[in-house]
Amino acid sequence: MFQLPVPISDYTTDLKSALDNSMRILQAMLDICGEEAELRSALDVILLLQCLLQGTHPARSSLRVLPHLNHKSSSDKVLKRLEALGISSLPQLLEHESPVAVLSQGGLTDRQTREAFEVLQKLPKLRIHWKIYARKLEQGQGEEEDYKSVNEEEEVIYERIHPQRVITGDGEEVYIHHVEPGAELQLSVQLSYANRPSTIAYTPRHHKQKTAGWFLLLGDADEEVDELIALRRAHMPKRNRADVTFDFSAPDVPDTTFVLTLYVCSDTYFGLDQEVKISIHTGGTSEGQREFSC
């Protein structure tokens, strides 16, 4: 289906027009997801956007975005050989210490390996660093504090909350941020690249050039909740670095543990998304737990 030629040139023109309009429609759909706090719907819209830009399908291997691995029956054998070598996705190949050797062992010729590697070098190796901060209450601030004028300037100070190492009953290690119930929290995220990706994104099946960026979504991925807390966009074409913050509040219920997920999704590439689990407990720090810094 992906290799079928169009019968007349008018179809190509119509396809370009449909793709241009679909980008605007998908952006509007994403804005609606943000307004309605729909996490799963927002992720599905982003996935559709990635597939349209790369000319692929979510059920296909992310490796098929590379040249000589897409749309041909001969590439199926190469993909099977790569899987036998422990490479079943694009991030695994991108982070491999010797991708040229792996592609060659997978069955590509020297020329095909060189061309695939040239594209691989253009893709971003994303690194995510994050910290949780809690708003620090001034001494004497609390229920008995006098109300302040809304026009009065107030310095807001946030204090970093270091995660604590906790051993569960199953012997599993988890790291939990302990905060007070109802605390005002801030998630600080820093994105950076471990390489120097191309400024212009690799989109061989799309008719327009574009720069690659990232969507950052913070939400509760529990099926019963499915809440999108906030959605941000980040671009870093020059500095190869971006800083993003999310402001939210902990539940007012004491002694409660909740898990939020930070999704970092490409607005261009299929298969390079990352996610981070953030565990937060309301009720202070337990004794005997050892501090652990991210």
mmCIF file of N, CA and C in Angstrom, residues 107-204:
data_model
loop_
_atom_site.group_PDB
_atom_site.id
_atom_site.type_symbol
_atom_site.label_atom_id
_atom_site.label_comp_id
_atom_site.label_asym_id
_atom_site.label_seq_id
_atom_site.Cartn_x
_atom_site.Cartn_y
_atom_site.Cartn_z
ATOM 1 N N GLY A 107 22.747 -7.139 6.585
ATOM 2 C CA GLY A 107 22.573 -7.529 5.189
ATOM 3 C C GLY A 107 22.593 -6.390 4.195
ATOM 4 N N LEU A 108 22.833 -5.156 4.640
ATOM 5 C CA LEU A 108 22.914 -4.040 3.706
ATOM 6 C C LEU A 108 24.281 -4.021 3.026
ATOM 7 N N THR A 109 24.306 -3.537 1.799
ATOM 8 C CA THR A 109 25.574 -3.386 1.095
ATOM 9 C C THR A 109 26.343 -2.213 1.682
ATOM 10 N N ASP A 110 27.588 -2.047 1.262
ATOM 11 C CA ASP A 110 28.397 -0.939 1.772
ATOM 12 C C ASP A 110 27.753 0.405 1.451
ATOM 13 N N ARG A 111 27.239 0.551 0.230
ATOM 14 C CA ARG A 111 26.598 1.812 -0.150
ATOM 15 C C ARG A 111 25.325 2.037 0.652
ATOM 16 N N GLN A 112 24.512 1.001 0.800
ATOM 17 C CA GLN A 112 23.278 1.125 1.565
ATOM 18 C C GLN A 112 23.563 1.429 3.037
ATOM 19 N N THR A 113 24.588 0.782 3.573
ATOM 20 C CA THR A 113 24.968 1.041 4.963
ATOM 21 C C THR A 113 25.404 2.486 5.146
ATOM 22 N N ARG A 114 26.190 2.988 4.203
ATOM 23 C CA ARG A 114 26.672 4.367 4.288
ATOM 24 C C ARG A 114 25.509 5.358 4.225
ATOM 25 N N GLU A 115 24.567 5.130 3.328
ATOM 26 C CA GLU A 115 23.433 6.043 3.188
ATOM 27 C C GLU A 115 22.513 5.989 4.406
ATOM 28 N N ALA A 116 22.292 4.798 4.943
ATOM 29 C CA ALA A 116 21.459 4.678 6.141
ATOM 30 C C ALA A 116 22.138 5.340 7.339
ATOM 31 N N PHE A 117 23.448 5.195 7.441
ATOM 32 C CA PHE A 117 24.182 5.792 8.553
ATOM 33 C C PHE A 117 24.190 7.316 8.457
ATOM 34 N N GLU A 118 24.260 7.850 7.243
ATOM 35 C CA GLU A 118 24.215 9.305 7.068
ATOM 36 C C GLU A 118 22.899 9.876 7.591
ATOM 37 N N VAL A 119 21.808 9.170 7.347
ATOM 38 C CA VAL A 119 20.514 9.609 7.866
ATOM 39 C C VAL A 119 20.470 9.453 9.378
ATOM 40 N N LEU A 120 21.014 8.354 9.876
ATOM 41 C CA LEU A 120 21.011 8.091 11.315
ATOM 42 C C LEU A 120 21.733 9.199 12.077
ATOM 43 N N GLN A 121 22.790 9.736 11.493
ATOM 44 C CA GLN A 121 23.548 10.805 12.142
ATOM 45 C C GLN A 121 22.748 12.103 12.245
ATOM 46 N N LYS A 122 21.737 12.255 11.395
ATOM 47 C CA LYS A 122 20.916 13.468 11.421
ATOM 48 C C LYS A 122 19.866 13.436 12.524
ATOM 49 N N LEU A 123 19.598 12.258 13.083
ATOM 50 C CA LEU A 123 18.541 12.118 14.078
ATOM 51 C C LEU A 123 19.046 12.523 15.464
ATOM 52 N N PRO A 124 18.169 13.066 16.299
ATOM 53 C CA PRO A 124 18.596 13.556 17.617
ATOM 54 C C PRO A 124 18.705 12.448 18.659
ATOM 55 N N LYS A 125 19.772 12.510 19.449
ATOM 56 C CA LYS A 125 19.916 11.660 20.632
ATOM 57 C C LYS A 125 19.503 12.501 21.837
ATOM 58 N N LEU A 126 18.266 12.368 22.220
ATOM 59 C CA LEU A 126 17.709 13.229 23.260
ATOM 60 C C LEU A 126 18.097 12.747 24.649
ATOM 61 N N ARG A 127 18.428 13.713 25.515
ATOM 62 C CA ARG A 127 18.697 13.444 26.924
ATOM 63 C C ARG A 127 17.752 14.297 27.763
ATOM 64 N N ILE A 128 17.193 13.689 28.803
ATOM 65 C CA ILE A 128 16.216 14.366 29.656
ATOM 66 C C ILE A 128 16.738 14.403 31.089
ATOM 67 N N HIS A 129 16.792 15.592 31.660
ATOM 68 C CA HIS A 129 17.146 15.771 33.069
ATOM 69 C C HIS A 129 16.002 16.538 33.732
ATOM 70 N N TRP A 130 15.590 16.081 34.903
ATOM 71 C CA TRP A 130 14.443 16.716 35.539
ATOM 72 C C TRP A 130 14.617 16.762 37.054
ATOM 73 N N LYS A 131 13.932 17.728 37.655
ATOM 74 C CA LYS A 131 13.952 17.907 39.103
ATOM 75 C C LYS A 131 12.568 18.357 39.562
ATOM 76 N N ILE A 132 12.235 18.011 40.793
ATOM 77 C CA ILE A 132 10.979 18.435 41.405
ATOM 78 C C ILE A 132 11.281 19.473 42.486
ATOM 79 N N TYR A 133 10.517 20.566 42.462
ATOM 80 C CA TYR A 133 10.644 21.607 43.474
ATOM 81 C C TYR A 133 9.289 21.813 44.155
ATOM 82 N N ALA A 134 9.336 22.208 45.423
ATOM 83 C CA ALA A 134 8.120 22.549 46.166
ATOM 84 C C ALA A 134 8.233 23.982 46.654
ATOM 85 N N ARG A 135 7.118 24.683 46.618
ATOM 86 C CA ARG A 135 7.123 26.064 47.085
ATOM 87 C C ARG A 135 7.416 26.097 48.574
ATOM 88 N N LYS A 136 8.373 26.921 48.944
ATOM 89 C CA LYS A 136 8.795 27.022 50.337
ATOM 90 C C LYS A 136 7.952 28.066 51.047
ATOM 91 N N LEU A 137 7.304 27.649 52.128
ATOM 92 C CA LEU A 137 6.481 28.570 52.900
ATOM 93 C C LEU A 137 7.357 29.406 53.814
ATOM 94 N N GLU A 138 7.073 30.684 53.866
ATOM 95 C CA GLU A 138 7.826 31.560 54.750
ATOM 96 C C GLU A 138 7.459 31.275 56.199
ATOM 97 N N GLN A 139 8.348 31.620 57.089
ATOM 98 C CA GLN A 139 8.109 31.386 58.508
ATOM 99 C C GLN A 139 6.876 32.161 58.966
ATOM 100 N N GLY A 140 5.981 31.443 59.610
ATOM 101 C CA GLY A 140 4.759 32.072 60.085
ATOM 102 C C GLY A 140 3.631 32.026 59.087
ATOM 103 N N GLN A 141 3.920 31.522 57.882
ATOM 104 C CA GLN A 141 2.873 31.457 56.876
ATOM 105 C C GLN A 141 2.019 30.230 57.125
ATOM 106 N N GLY A 142 0.742 30.349 57.054
ATOM 107 C CA GLY A 142 -0.149 29.231 57.311
ATOM 108 C C GLY A 142 -1.565 29.717 57.480
ATOM 109 N N GLU A 143 -2.353 28.967 58.262
ATOM 110 C CA GLU A 143 -3.757 29.312 58.396
ATOM 111 C C GLU A 143 -3.953 30.634 59.121
ATOM 112 N N GLU A 144 -3.031 30.985 60.044
ATOM 113 C CA GLU A 144 -3.209 32.197 60.821
ATOM 114 C C GLU A 144 -2.612 33.415 60.134
ATOM 115 N N GLU A 145 -2.023 33.213 58.972
ATOM 116 C CA GLU A 145 -1.400 34.344 58.279
ATOM 117 C C GLU A 145 -2.466 35.309 57.778
ATOM 118 N N ASP A 146 -2.189 36.585 57.922
ATOM 119 C CA ASP A 146 -3.116 37.590 57.424
ATOM 120 C C ASP A 146 -3.149 37.539 55.904
ATOM 121 N N TYR A 147 -4.300 37.807 55.338
ATOM 122 C CA TYR A 147 -4.424 37.824 53.886
ATOM 123 C C TYR A 147 -3.638 38.996 53.318
ATOM 124 N N LYS A 148 -2.954 38.747 52.203
ATOM 125 C CA LYS A 148 -2.180 39.790 51.551
ATOM 126 C C LYS A 148 -2.947 40.326 50.360
ATOM 127 N N SER A 149 -2.658 41.555 50.019
ATOM 128 C CA SER A 149 -3.283 42.156 48.856
ATOM 129 C C SER A 149 -2.802 41.452 47.597
ATOM 130 N N VAL A 150 -3.696 41.280 46.642
ATOM 131 C CA VAL A 150 -3.313 40.612 45.400
ATOM 132 C C VAL A 150 -2.316 41.449 44.618
ATOM 133 N N ASN A 151 -2.226 42.740 44.915
ATOM 134 C CA ASN A 151 -1.300 43.612 44.204
ATOM 135 C C ASN A 151 0.066 43.681 44.876
ATOM 136 N N GLU A 152 0.164 43.091 46.072
ATOM 137 C CA GLU A 152 1.430 43.141 46.789
ATOM 138 C C GLU A 152 2.420 42.166 46.173
ATOM 139 N N GLU A 153 3.631 42.651 45.898
ATOM 140 C CA GLU A 153 4.642 41.791 45.312
ATOM 141 C C GLU A 153 5.110 40.767 46.340
ATOM 142 N N GLU A 154 5.230 39.534 45.892
ATOM 143 C CA GLU A 154 5.630 38.458 46.789
ATOM 144 C C GLU A 154 6.666 37.593 46.088
ATOM 145 N N GLU A 155 7.786 37.383 46.737
ATOM 146 C CA GLU A 155 8.832 36.544 46.175
ATOM 147 C C GLU A 155 8.494 35.078 46.437
ATOM 148 N N VAL A 156 8.406 34.310 45.371
ATOM 149 C CA VAL A 156 8.084 32.896 45.482
ATOM 150 C C VAL A 156 9.379 32.099 45.429
ATOM 151 N N ILE A 157 9.622 31.313 46.458
ATOM 152 C CA ILE A 157 10.845 30.524 46.553
ATOM 153 C C ILE A 157 10.486 29.045 46.485
ATOM 154 N N TYR A 158 11.172 28.324 45.603
ATOM 155 C CA TYR A 158 10.962 26.889 45.481
ATOM 156 C C TYR A 158 12.207 26.159 45.982
ATOM 157 N N GLU A 159 11.971 25.086 46.715
ATOM 158 C CA GLU A 159 13.052 24.277 47.274
ATOM 159 C C GLU A 159 13.032 22.900 46.617
ATOM 160 N N ARG A 160 14.205 22.420 46.214
ATOM 161 C CA ARG A 160 14.257 21.137 45.527
ATOM 162 C C ARG A 160 13.896 19.999 46.472
ATOM 163 N N ILE A 161 13.104 19.066 45.953
ATOM 164 C CA ILE A 161 12.726 17.866 46.692
ATOM 165 C C ILE A 161 13.511 16.692 46.112
ATOM 166 N N HIS A 162 14.430 16.157 46.888
ATOM 167 C CA HIS A 162 15.221 15.025 46.422
ATOM 168 C C HIS A 162 14.423 13.736 46.592
ATOM 169 N N PRO A 163 14.454 12.855 45.617
ATOM 170 C CA PRO A 163 13.726 11.587 45.751
ATOM 171 C C PRO A 163 14.368 10.690 46.796
ATOM 172 N N GLN A 164 13.554 9.895 47.433
ATOM 173 C CA GLN A 164 14.010 8.980 48.469
ATOM 174 C C GLN A 164 13.924 7.542 47.967
ATOM 175 N N ARG A 165 14.933 6.774 48.300
ATOM 176 C CA ARG A 165 14.981 5.365 47.903
ATOM 177 C C ARG A 165 14.126 4.549 48.862
ATOM 178 N N VAL A 166 13.176 3.805 48.298
ATOM 179 C CA VAL A 166 12.256 3.006 49.106
ATOM 180 C C VAL A 166 12.273 1.571 48.594
ATOM 181 N N ILE A 167 12.308 0.618 49.516
ATOM 182 C CA ILE A 167 12.249 -0.800 49.172
ATOM 183 C C ILE A 167 10.823 -1.287 49.406
ATOM 184 N N THR A 168 10.189 -1.770 48.352
ATOM 185 C CA THR A 168 8.818 -2.264 48.478
ATOM 186 C C THR A 168 8.809 -3.655 49.096
ATOM 187 N N GLY A 169 7.615 -4.155 49.374
ATOM 188 C CA GLY A 169 7.485 -5.490 49.946
ATOM 189 C C GLY A 169 7.989 -6.578 49.026
ATOM 190 N N ASP A 170 8.020 -6.310 47.722
ATOM 191 C CA ASP A 170 8.519 -7.281 46.744
ATOM 192 C C ASP A 170 10.022 -7.172 46.537
ATOM 193 N N GLY A 171 10.669 -6.280 47.303
ATOM 194 C CA GLY A 171 12.108 -6.103 47.155
ATOM 195 C C GLY A 171 12.498 -5.176 46.024
ATOM 196 N N GLU A 172 11.532 -4.497 45.432
ATOM 197 C CA GLU A 172 11.803 -3.597 44.314
ATOM 198 C C GLU A 172 12.202 -2.218 44.827
ATOM 199 N N GLU A 173 13.178 -1.605 44.161
ATOM 200 C CA GLU A 173 13.612 -0.261 44.517
ATOM 201 C C GLU A 173 12.804 0.770 43.740
ATOM 202 N N VAL A 174 12.231 1.711 44.458
ATOM 203 C CA VAL A 174 11.530 2.826 43.820
ATOM 204 C C VAL A 174 12.019 4.112 44.464
ATOM 205 N N TYR A 175 11.879 5.205 43.738
ATOM 206 C CA TYR A 175 12.325 6.504 44.230
ATOM 207 C C TYR A 175 11.130 7.446 44.268
ATOM 208 N N ILE A 176 10.844 7.950 45.457
ATOM 209 C CA ILE A 176 9.623 8.713 45.693
ATOM 210 C C ILE A 176 9.970 10.098 46.232
ATOM 211 N N HIS A 177 9.262 11.099 45.719
ATOM 212 C CA HIS A 177 9.394 12.460 46.229
ATOM 213 C C HIS A 177 8.344 12.669 47.322
ATOM 214 N N HIS A 178 8.788 13.030 48.517
ATOM 215 C CA HIS A 178 7.878 13.237 49.642
ATOM 216 C C HIS A 178 7.587 14.729 49.796
ATOM 217 N N VAL A 179 6.314 15.068 49.765
ATOM 218 C CA VAL A 179 5.894 16.465 49.868
ATOM 219 C C VAL A 179 4.729 16.558 50.844
ATOM 220 N N GLU A 180 4.393 17.781 51.207
ATOM 221 C CA GLU A 180 3.249 18.004 52.079
ATOM 222 C C GLU A 180 1.953 17.953 51.260
ATOM 223 N N PRO A 181 0.854 17.517 51.861
ATOM 224 C CA PRO A 181 -0.429 17.520 51.142
ATOM 225 C C PRO A 181 -0.779 18.919 50.647
ATOM 226 N N GLY A 182 -1.207 19.010 49.403
ATOM 227 C CA GLY A 182 -1.590 20.290 48.827
ATOM 228 C C GLY A 182 -0.436 21.196 48.457
ATOM 229 N N ALA A 183 0.796 20.686 48.502
ATOM 230 C CA ALA A 183 1.963 21.519 48.205
ATOM 231 C C ALA A 183 1.948 21.986 46.754
ATOM 232 N N GLU A 184 2.409 23.213 46.548
ATOM 233 C CA GLU A 184 2.559 23.740 45.194
ATOM 234 C C GLU A 184 3.900 23.263 44.647
ATOM 235 N N LEU A 185 3.853 22.516 43.553
ATOM 236 C CA LEU A 185 5.046 21.867 43.018
ATOM 237 C C LEU A 185 5.416 22.433 41.652
ATOM 238 N N GLN A 186 6.670 22.244 41.321
ATOM 239 C CA GLN A 186 7.166 22.659 40.009
ATOM 240 C C GLN A 186 8.110 21.582 39.481
ATOM 241 N N LEU A 187 7.836 21.127 38.278
ATOM 242 C CA LEU A 187 8.703 20.169 37.600
ATOM 243 C C LEU A 187 9.568 20.926 36.604
ATOM 244 N N SER A 188 10.877 20.854 36.797
ATOM 245 C CA SER A 188 11.821 21.523 35.908
ATOM 246 C C SER A 188 12.466 20.474 35.008
ATOM 247 N N VAL A 189 12.330 20.656 33.707
ATOM 248 C CA VAL A 189 12.832 19.687 32.727
ATOM 249 C C VAL A 189 13.855 20.368 31.830
ATOM 250 N N GLN A 190 14.974 19.698 31.642
ATOM 251 C CA GLN A 190 15.997 20.198 30.721
ATOM 252 C C GLN A 190 16.210 19.163 29.621
ATOM 253 N N LEU A 191 16.029 19.591 28.385
ATOM 254 C CA LEU A 191 16.268 18.738 27.225
ATOM 255 C C LEU A 191 17.597 19.124 26.588
ATOM 256 N N SER A 192 18.350 18.120 26.174
ATOM 257 C CA SER A 192 19.618 18.379 25.496
ATOM 258 C C SER A 192 19.892 17.236 24.531
ATOM 259 N N TYR A 193 20.844 17.462 23.637
ATOM 260 C CA TYR A 193 21.229 16.449 22.663
ATOM 261 C C TYR A 193 22.624 15.932 22.984
ATOM 262 N N ALA A 194 22.800 14.623 22.834
ATOM 263 C CA ALA A 194 24.118 14.021 23.011
ATOM 264 C C ALA A 194 24.911 14.041 21.712
ATOM 265 N N ASN A 195 24.293 14.526 20.643
ATOM 266 C CA ASN A 195 24.972 14.647 19.356
ATOM 267 C C ASN A 195 24.595 15.982 18.735
ATOM 268 N N ARG A 196 24.945 16.164 17.489
ATOM 269 C CA ARG A 196 24.589 17.381 16.759
ATOM 270 C C ARG A 196 23.674 17.006 15.593
ATOM 271 N N PRO A 197 22.379 16.899 15.856
ATOM 272 C CA PRO A 197 21.459 16.502 14.785
ATOM 273 C C PRO A 197 21.303 17.600 13.745
ATOM 274 N N SER A 198 20.778 17.215 12.604
ATOM 275 C CA SER A 198 20.550 18.171 11.529
ATOM 276 C C SER A 198 19.502 19.202 11.942
ATOM 277 N N THR A 199 19.730 20.461 11.558
ATOM 278 C CA THR A 199 18.758 21.512 11.863
ATOM 279 C C THR A 199 17.442 21.264 11.138
ATOM 280 N N ILE A 200 17.543 20.816 9.889
ATOM 281 C CA ILE A 200 16.356 20.479 9.104
ATOM 282 C C ILE A 200 16.033 19.008 9.315
ATOM 283 N N ALA A 201 14.805 18.715 9.689
ATOM 284 C CA ALA A 201 14.407 17.346 9.996
ATOM 285 C C ALA A 201 14.432 16.471 8.744
ATOM 286 N N TYR A 202 14.663 15.191 8.962
ATOM 287 C CA TYR A 202 14.659 14.211 7.874
ATOM 288 C C TYR A 202 13.223 13.753 7.634
ATOM 289 N N THR A 203 12.618 14.261 6.568
ATOM 290 C CA THR A 203 11.240 13.906 6.201
ATOM 291 C C THR A 203 11.177 13.659 4.698
ATOM 292 N N PRO A 204 11.713 12.533 4.224
ATOM 293 C CA PRO A 204 11.812 12.298 2.775
ATOM 294 C C PRO A 204 10.474 12.153 2.075
#
